[in-house]
mmCIF file of C-alpha atoms in Angstrom:
data_model
loop_
_atom_site.group_PDB
_atom_site.id
_atom_site.type_symbol
_atom_site.label_atom_id
_atom_site.label_comp_id
_atom_site.label_asym_id
_atom_site.label_seq_id
_atom_site.Cartn_x
_atom_site.Cartn_y
_atom_site.Cartn_z
ATOM 1 C CA MET A 1 -72.752 -137.574 -109.813
ATOM 2 C CA TYR A 2 -73.511 -134.566 -112.019
ATOM 3 C CA SER A 3 -75.113 -134.856 -115.416
ATOM 4 C CA PRO A 4 -74.311 -132.364 -118.197
ATOM 5 C CA LEU A 5 -77.886 -131.093 -117.992
ATOM 6 C CA GLU A 6 -77.420 -130.117 -114.352
ATOM 7 C CA ILE A 7 -74.489 -127.942 -115.302
ATOM 8 C CA LEU A 8 -75.451 -126.753 -118.780
ATOM 9 C CA ASP A 9 -78.716 -124.849 -118.335
ATOM 10 C CA ASP A 10 -80.323 -123.048 -121.298
ATOM 11 C CA LEU A 11 -77.507 -123.766 -123.707
ATOM 12 C CA GLU A 12 -77.909 -123.456 -127.443
ATOM 13 C CA ILE A 13 -74.909 -124.218 -129.598
ATOM 14 C CA GLY A 14 -74.926 -123.920 -133.371
ATOM 15 C CA ALA A 15 -71.853 -125.133 -135.183
ATOM 16 C CA ILE A 16 -71.098 -123.980 -138.708
ATOM 17 C CA GLY A 17 -68.582 -126.287 -140.293
ATOM 18 C CA ASN A 18 -65.786 -127.201 -137.925
ATOM 19 C CA GLN A 19 -64.567 -123.669 -137.273
ATOM 20 C CA ASP A 20 -67.291 -121.429 -135.872
ATOM 21 C CA THR A 21 -69.354 -122.065 -132.784
ATOM 22 C CA GLU A 22 -71.936 -119.610 -131.545
ATOM 23 C CA ILE A 23 -73.297 -119.831 -128.018
ATOM 24 C CA ARG A 24 -76.571 -118.072 -127.208
ATOM 25 C CA GLY A 25 -78.615 -117.944 -124.059
ATOM 26 C CA SER A 26 -77.741 -118.199 -120.409
ATOM 27 C CA VAL A 27 -74.561 -120.232 -120.182
ATOM 28 C CA GLU A 28 -72.754 -121.149 -116.983
ATOM 29 C CA VAL A 29 -70.461 -123.801 -118.430
ATOM 30 C CA ALA A 30 -69.621 -124.595 -122.038
ATOM 31 C CA PHE A 31 -67.361 -127.483 -122.972
ATOM 32 C CA VAL A 32 -65.461 -126.968 -126.207
ATOM 33 C CA SER A 33 -63.616 -129.986 -127.494
ATOM 34 C CA PHE A 34 -60.943 -130.205 -130.135
ATOM 35 C CA ARG A 35 -58.198 -132.648 -130.951
ATOM 36 C CA LEU A 36 -54.517 -131.827 -130.793
ATOM 37 C CA TYR A 37 -52.470 -134.367 -132.668
ATOM 38 C CA ASN A 38 -49.282 -132.462 -131.938
ATOM 39 C CA LEU A 39 -48.396 -132.514 -128.241
ATOM 40 C CA ALA A 40 -46.247 -129.419 -128.761
ATOM 41 C CA ALA A 41 -49.175 -127.414 -130.157
ATOM 42 C CA ASN A 42 -49.798 -124.182 -128.314
ATOM 43 C CA PHE A 43 -53.100 -123.086 -126.872
ATOM 44 C CA SER A 44 -54.049 -119.753 -125.421
ATOM 45 C CA ARG A 45 -54.895 -119.590 -121.722
ATOM 46 C CA GLU A 46 -56.853 -116.410 -122.476
ATOM 47 C CA LEU A 47 -59.415 -118.364 -124.510
ATOM 48 C CA ALA A 48 -60.742 -120.394 -121.593
ATOM 49 C CA ASP A 49 -61.369 -120.030 -117.888
ATOM 50 C CA TYR A 50 -60.464 -123.663 -117.241
ATOM 51 C CA ILE A 51 -58.583 -126.062 -119.501
ATOM 52 C CA ILE A 52 -58.896 -129.835 -119.296
ATOM 53 C CA TYR A 53 -56.374 -131.782 -121.337
ATOM 54 C CA MET A 54 -57.502 -135.356 -121.932
ATOM 55 C CA ILE A 55 -55.193 -138.037 -123.212
ATOM 56 C CA ASP A 56 -56.046 -141.560 -124.270
ATOM 57 C CA VAL A 57 -54.129 -144.196 -122.295
ATOM 58 C CA SER A 58 -54.172 -146.437 -125.370
ATOM 59 C CA ALA A 59 -51.701 -144.007 -126.991
ATOM 60 C CA GLY A 60 -49.124 -145.367 -124.547
ATOM 61 C CA ASP A 61 -47.588 -144.535 -121.205
ATOM 62 C CA LYS A 62 -44.979 -142.206 -122.751
ATOM 63 C CA ILE A 63 -47.475 -139.416 -123.483
ATOM 64 C CA PRO A 64 -47.255 -137.575 -120.114
ATOM 65 C CA ARG A 65 -43.448 -137.717 -120.231
ATOM 66 C CA LYS A 66 -43.408 -136.023 -123.658
ATOM 67 C CA GLY A 67 -44.765 -132.878 -122.060
ATOM 68 C CA GLY A 68 -46.030 -130.060 -124.220
ATOM 69 C CA PRO A 69 -48.271 -127.202 -123.105
ATOM 70 C CA GLY A 70 -51.396 -129.341 -122.740
ATOM 71 C CA ILE A 71 -49.682 -131.744 -120.369
ATOM 72 C CA THR A 72 -47.788 -129.120 -118.395
ATOM 73 C CA GLN A 73 -50.141 -126.114 -118.359
ATOM 74 C CA ALA A 74 -53.729 -127.391 -118.434
ATOM 75 C CA ASP A 75 -55.692 -126.884 -115.240
ATOM 76 C CA LEU A 76 -56.476 -130.606 -115.196
ATOM 77 C CA LEU A 77 -54.944 -133.575 -117.000
ATOM 78 C CA VAL A 78 -57.285 -136.522 -117.555
ATOM 79 C CA ASN A 79 -55.747 -139.882 -118.442
ATOM 80 C CA ASN A 80 -58.807 -141.519 -120.003
ATOM 81 C CA LYS A 81 -59.525 -145.123 -121.010
ATOM 82 C CA THR A 82 -57.463 -146.672 -118.227
ATOM 83 C CA ASP A 83 -59.322 -149.926 -118.833
ATOM 84 C CA LEU A 84 -57.287 -150.309 -122.045
ATOM 85 C CA ALA A 85 -53.886 -149.956 -120.357
ATOM 86 C CA GLU A 86 -53.179 -153.666 -120.047
ATOM 87 C CA ALA A 87 -54.249 -154.377 -123.629
ATOM 88 C CA VAL A 88 -51.790 -151.816 -125.027
ATOM 89 C CA GLY A 89 -49.006 -152.433 -122.502
ATOM 90 C CA ALA A 90 -49.326 -149.029 -120.824
ATOM 91 C CA ASP A 91 -48.141 -148.866 -117.224
ATOM 92 C CA LEU A 92 -50.411 -146.571 -115.195
ATOM 93 C CA SER A 93 -47.788 -146.185 -112.457
ATOM 94 C CA VAL A 94 -45.362 -144.821 -115.073
ATOM 95 C CA MET A 95 -48.054 -142.415 -116.295
ATOM 96 C CA GLU A 96 -48.695 -141.286 -112.726
ATOM 97 C CA ARG A 97 -45.002 -140.725 -112.027
ATOM 98 C CA ASP A 98 -44.526 -138.773 -115.259
ATOM 99 C CA ALA A 99 -47.693 -136.705 -114.801
ATOM 100 C CA LEU A 100 -46.570 -135.688 -111.304
ATOM 101 C CA ARG A 101 -43.148 -134.704 -112.606
ATOM 102 C CA MET A 102 -44.271 -132.898 -115.782
ATOM 103 C CA ARG A 103 -47.149 -131.085 -114.061
ATOM 104 C CA ASP A 104 -45.111 -130.092 -111.007
ATOM 105 C CA GLY A 105 -47.728 -131.724 -108.789
ATOM 106 C CA GLY A 106 -50.695 -130.228 -110.685
ATOM 107 C CA PRO A 107 -53.939 -132.225 -110.671
ATOM 108 C CA PHE A 108 -54.543 -135.228 -112.880
ATOM 109 C CA VAL A 109 -57.177 -137.935 -112.922
ATOM 110 C CA PHE A 110 -57.211 -141.516 -114.159
ATOM 111 C CA ALA A 111 -60.600 -142.189 -115.717
ATOM 112 C CA GLN A 112 -62.856 -144.367 -117.795
ATOM 113 C CA VAL A 113 -65.287 -141.587 -118.674
ATOM 114 C CA LYS A 114 -67.447 -143.846 -120.846
ATOM 115 C CA HIS A 115 -68.054 -146.042 -117.791
ATOM 116 C CA GLY A 116 -68.370 -143.187 -115.277
ATOM 117 C CA VAL A 117 -65.084 -143.984 -113.539
ATOM 118 C CA GLY A 118 -63.271 -140.836 -112.430
ATOM 119 C CA VAL A 119 -66.055 -138.480 -113.552
ATOM 120 C CA GLU A 120 -66.879 -137.344 -110.027
ATOM 121 C CA GLU A 121 -63.192 -136.582 -109.420
ATOM 122 C CA ILE A 122 -63.085 -134.552 -112.657
ATOM 123 C CA VAL A 123 -66.145 -132.569 -111.549
ATOM 124 C CA ASN A 124 -64.601 -132.012 -108.114
ATOM 125 C CA ASN A 125 -61.526 -130.515 -109.781
ATOM 126 C CA ILE A 126 -63.593 -128.192 -111.992
ATOM 127 C CA LEU A 127 -66.139 -126.945 -109.441
ATOM 128 C CA PRO A 128 -63.864 -124.696 -107.345
ATOM 129 C CA SER A 129 -62.909 -122.713 -110.457
ATOM 130 C CA TRP A 130 -66.535 -122.500 -111.573
ATOM 131 C CA GLU A 131 -67.593 -121.336 -108.111
ATOM 132 C CA ALA A 132 -64.823 -118.716 -108.032
ATOM 133 C CA ALA A 133 -65.729 -117.448 -111.511
ATOM 134 C CA THR A 134 -69.491 -117.275 -110.915
ATOM 135 C CA GLY A 135 -69.678 -116.571 -107.199
ATOM 136 C CA LYS A 136 -72.125 -119.479 -106.924
ATOM 137 C CA LYS A 137 -71.902 -122.650 -104.865
ATOM 138 C CA ARG A 138 -72.828 -126.107 -106.128
ATOM 139 C CA HIS A 139 -74.327 -128.484 -103.570
#
């Protein structure tokens, strides 16, 4: 399993308010996180080399079916907090079916990131793009 420190070498991030982030130093990977409360909200593919769209299973199993650019266009869809599915009545098989349909077979992962479940699969989806962008190989 990879730790963030293995991937993020020499990273300094200074945030000013909630709007501006400055990255200085030698950066191979920077994760920028923001919340989209509107599934139809647009995002620009030009702003990132690789886009991960993470949804919370506790929001219900209808989320993948609702579509929107994050669901349909992100490089990777992560369905996080699968351990809460039963408690909120979310059916993971429905989420899988809808993710396959809405993403036209594009990659998605079921995860419990807090507990390390699915993290290796997420990394394995990201690494080929990182390797292609940097010309480096990760062992």
